[in-house]
């Protein structure tokens, strides 16, 4: 006898079958009866259908007796129990055969889906290489490497799509269990993720599926992971980093050894500026691939190792650990150069350009502009060839990134016109991609390039052109943050507002500048002090420094001093206590500005103390560390100290500073072609000449 629960299920199935088969059909004959039953059997709930399909003869007879069909229904009685059993057996045989075929097809779909997901994960993982474009004085606009599915991936997706079509044709009307129905949706969603139709994937596999599967975790671990991965990949494709991270982290909890989830979580964390957590992810990945490559001889994974080194290097740079970042970048460049140039892996040329781009940024942070330019030149050359000669139009935005970064390096070298040329190209590319080709995800990159070009225009004294770029940059980022909810870009908005405030100061529009600086300081204060974004502390100091200048120019010296004091305090802590030696130049700037404010307050001795510290820093950076791009800043500090010393009547010391300032500015203007410092040279020469006259006047006896 059947188990009571099973018998109850079978009885319910037969009751439904016999009710669906009209009495007339029973009377007319077995053929019609079988047809009616066969159609009804496919529509049974899965549990009843499957129980009926594999029921024994005794189980069927017991169920019919349980229904007592002979005594209750004349139509059935006319046919007879044996006749009904015979017909049921025919239907049962056909249904069982069809179910076996359906289950085989479902298994085939599962295997194809697993294959497609594995390939998609590998390609996503290999393409998840972080890069950055430089904006102003810091690195920004982190992006994920341009990703285009390989032909092999598309072929697997097409095979799965065809198998799904054939399944629907044959078994589309057959009722499925909840598990089988979810597996089908997982297959379809994986295809949609491959096709970059991420919203469709999220419609197919929903949050309700996550909750349902989590409730049966112990029985369906693989399915739970599959549900999280499909939704993680879809959110990742939509650049919804928070939601993607949630699902990748859950996969890590369920399967700690899942390296794909570790790496993708690292990318999401980096995009969310959670750099310490991102470092931990990439550190795990680097150690894993290093062991596989160096100890187990898995040479085919060396490119993955390069990608992980690149990503770890980027977050190390964000954490202010530049020397460690450079070690990772050097290793990554070495690996990819060998793969491309010696092993003929031409498909990795753009990846090589990307790492060169990132290392160039790090060189720039270290003040090694010649090395930075060498990397940027190579990066631009590679991507120009790929886009213009090899027709790789999908890499156009990568080319724009390299142009943008080279433009900043040129600007730092004082080659402003060449910088503007690169920025023009970058703005043109991003403008076309965003405004004509609908690449809305690149809107922030367009804002970045506009911001950078605006800075270059400002250096050239073209303030109207600079303001036009800054206004557009602010407008784009305001829309992204306030209307599109891109809260992770609020720091970028602060940078655009900061730069516009500087331009407004240069135009003499101090009240408008103050409005921008106030917004910037509010943003950075919240990010640093309330949200724990300690990596933005120097940006907060920079905005305080800028507002202090605006306040000083308005004659509000006490308020200006309050801002300068905070800026100096922050940067002193970063440089002297936290070892952020790359920010020494920024500390010197704040000391120099506070010295000017102290001078304006008549506190000349205190002003000289600040100028002394600034000069000491610049001397070390320029003369000992070769930071020649800071020579003009050093000259400015000599000039400022010279003025204060003159007023303190320390004329010999003042003359020494003035002569040093003249020598530096003269070299920049006459030997280096830095004509933008001509007015600074004239002012330094006037100061020198005036001090000489004072000294001469004191040495010359008064005439009688």
CSV table of N, CA, C and O in Angstrom, one decimal, residues 411 416-417 420 453-468 470 502-503 506-507 675-677 679:
chain,number,residue,atom,x,y,z
A,411,UNK,N,49.8,70.0,-17.9
A,411,UNK,CA,49.5,71.3,-17.2
A,411,UNK,C,50.4,71.4,-16.0
A,411,UNK,O,50.9,72.5,-15.7
A,416,UNK,N,50.6,74.5,-20.8
A,416,UNK,CA,49.2,74.7,-20.7
A,416,UNK,C,48.5,74.5,-22.1
A,416,UNK,O,47.4,73.9,-22.2
A,417,UNK,N,49.1,75.1,-23.1
A,417,UNK,CA,48.4,75.0,-24.4
A,417,UNK,C,48.3,73.6,-24.9
A,417,UNK,O,47.3,73.2,-25.5
A,420,UNK,N,45.5,71.9,-23.0
A,420,UNK,CA,44.2,72.3,-23.5
A,420,UNK,C,43.9,71.5,-24.7
A,420,UNK,O,42.7,71.0,-24.9
A,453,UNK,N,39.7,71.1,-18.1
A,453,UNK,CA,39.9,72.1,-19.1
A,453,UNK,C,39.7,73.5,-18.5
A,453,UNK,O,40.4,74.5,-18.8
A,454,UNK,N,38.7,73.6,-17.6
A,454,UNK,CA,38.4,74.9,-17.0
A,454,UNK,C,39.6,75.3,-16.2
A,454,UNK,O,40.0,76.5,-16.2
A,455,UNK,N,40.3,74.4,-15.5
A,455,UNK,CA,41.5,74.7,-14.7
A,455,UNK,C,42.6,75.2,-15.6
A,455,UNK,O,43.3,76.2,-15.3
A,456,UNK,N,42.7,74.6,-16.8
A,456,UNK,CA,43.8,75.0,-17.7
A,456,UNK,C,43.5,76.4,-18.3
A,456,UNK,O,44.4,77.3,-18.4
A,457,UNK,N,42.2,76.6,-18.6
A,457,UNK,CA,41.8,78.0,-19.1
A,457,UNK,C,42.1,79.0,-18.0
A,457,UNK,O,42.6,80.1,-18.3
A,458,UNK,N,41.9,78.7,-16.8
A,458,UNK,CA,42.2,79.6,-15.7
A,458,UNK,C,43.6,79.9,-15.6
A,458,UNK,O,44.0,81.1,-15.4
A,459,UNK,N,44.5,78.9,-15.8
A,459,UNK,CA,45.9,79.2,-15.8
A,459,UNK,C,46.4,80.1,-17.0
A,459,UNK,O,47.3,80.8,-16.9
A,460,UNK,N,45.6,80.1,-18.0
A,460,UNK,CA,45.9,80.9,-19.2
A,460,UNK,C,45.2,82.3,-19.1
A,460,UNK,O,45.4,83.1,-20.0
A,461,UNK,N,44.5,82.5,-18.0
A,461,UNK,CA,43.8,83.8,-17.8
A,461,UNK,C,42.6,83.9,-18.6
A,461,UNK,O,42.0,85.0,-18.6
A,462,UNK,N,42.1,82.8,-19.2
A,462,UNK,CA,40.8,82.8,-20.0
A,462,UNK,C,39.7,82.5,-19.0
A,462,UNK,O,39.1,81.4,-19.1
A,463,UNK,N,39.3,83.5,-18.2
A,463,UNK,CA,38.4,83.2,-17.1
A,463,UNK,C,37.0,83.0,-17.6
A,463,UNK,O,36.2,82.2,-17.0
A,464,UNK,N,36.5,83.6,-18.7
A,464,UNK,CA,35.2,83.4,-19.2
A,464,UNK,C,35.1,82.0,-19.7
A,464,UNK,O,34.0,81.3,-19.5
A,465,UNK,N,36.1,81.5,-20.4
A,465,UNK,CA,36.0,80.1,-20.9
A,465,UNK,C,36.1,79.1,-19.8
A,465,UNK,O,35.4,78.1,-19.8
A,466,UNK,N,36.9,79.5,-18.8
A,466,UNK,CA,37.0,78.6,-17.6
A,466,UNK,C,35.6,78.5,-16.9
A,466,UNK,O,35.2,77.4,-16.5
A,467,UNK,N,35.0,79.7,-16.7
A,467,UNK,CA,33.7,79.7,-16.0
A,467,UNK,C,32.6,78.9,-16.8
A,467,UNK,O,31.8,78.2,-16.2
A,468,UNK,N,32.7,78.9,-18.1
A,468,UNK,CA,31.7,78.2,-18.9
A,468,UNK,C,31.9,76.7,-18.7
A,468,UNK,O,30.9,75.9,-18.5
A,470,UNK,N,33.3,75.3,-16.0
A,470,UNK,CA,32.9,75.0,-14.6
A,470,UNK,C,31.4,74.9,-14.4
A,470,UNK,O,30.9,74.1,-13.7
A,502,UNK,N,37.1,79.2,-7.2
A,502,UNK,CA,38.5,79.8,-7.4
A,502,UNK,C,38.4,80.7,-8.6
A,502,UNK,O,38.9,81.8,-8.6
A,503,UNK,N,37.7,80.3,-9.7
A,503,UNK,CA,37.5,81.1,-10.9
A,503,UNK,C,36.7,82.4,-10.5
A,503,UNK,O,37.0,83.5,-11.0
A,506,UNK,N,38.9,84.8,-8.9
A,506,UNK,CA,39.8,85.5,-9.9
A,506,UNK,C,39.0,86.6,-10.7
A,506,UNK,O,39.6,87.6,-11.1
A,507,UNK,N,37.7,86.4,-10.8
A,507,UNK,CA,36.9,87.4,-11.5
A,507,UNK,C,36.5,88.5,-10.5
A,507,UNK,O,35.8,89.5,-10.9
A,675,UNK,N,56.2,81.7,-19.7
A,675,UNK,CA,55.9,83.2,-19.7
A,675,UNK,C,54.8,83.6,-18.8
A,675,UNK,O,54.6,84.8,-18.5
A,676,UNK,N,54.0,82.6,-18.3
A,676,UNK,CA,52.9,83.0,-17.4
A,676,UNK,C,53.4,83.5,-16.1
A,676,UNK,O,52.7,84.1,-15.3
A,677,UNK,N,54.8,83.3,-15.8
A,677,UNK,CA,55.4,83.8,-14.6
A,677,UNK,C,56.1,85.2,-14.8
A,677,UNK,O,56.9,85.6,-13.9
A,679,UNK,N,54.9,88.2,-14.9
A,679,UNK,CA,54.5,89.3,-13.9
A,679,UNK,C,55.1,89.0,-12.5
A,679,UNK,O,55.5,89.9,-11.8
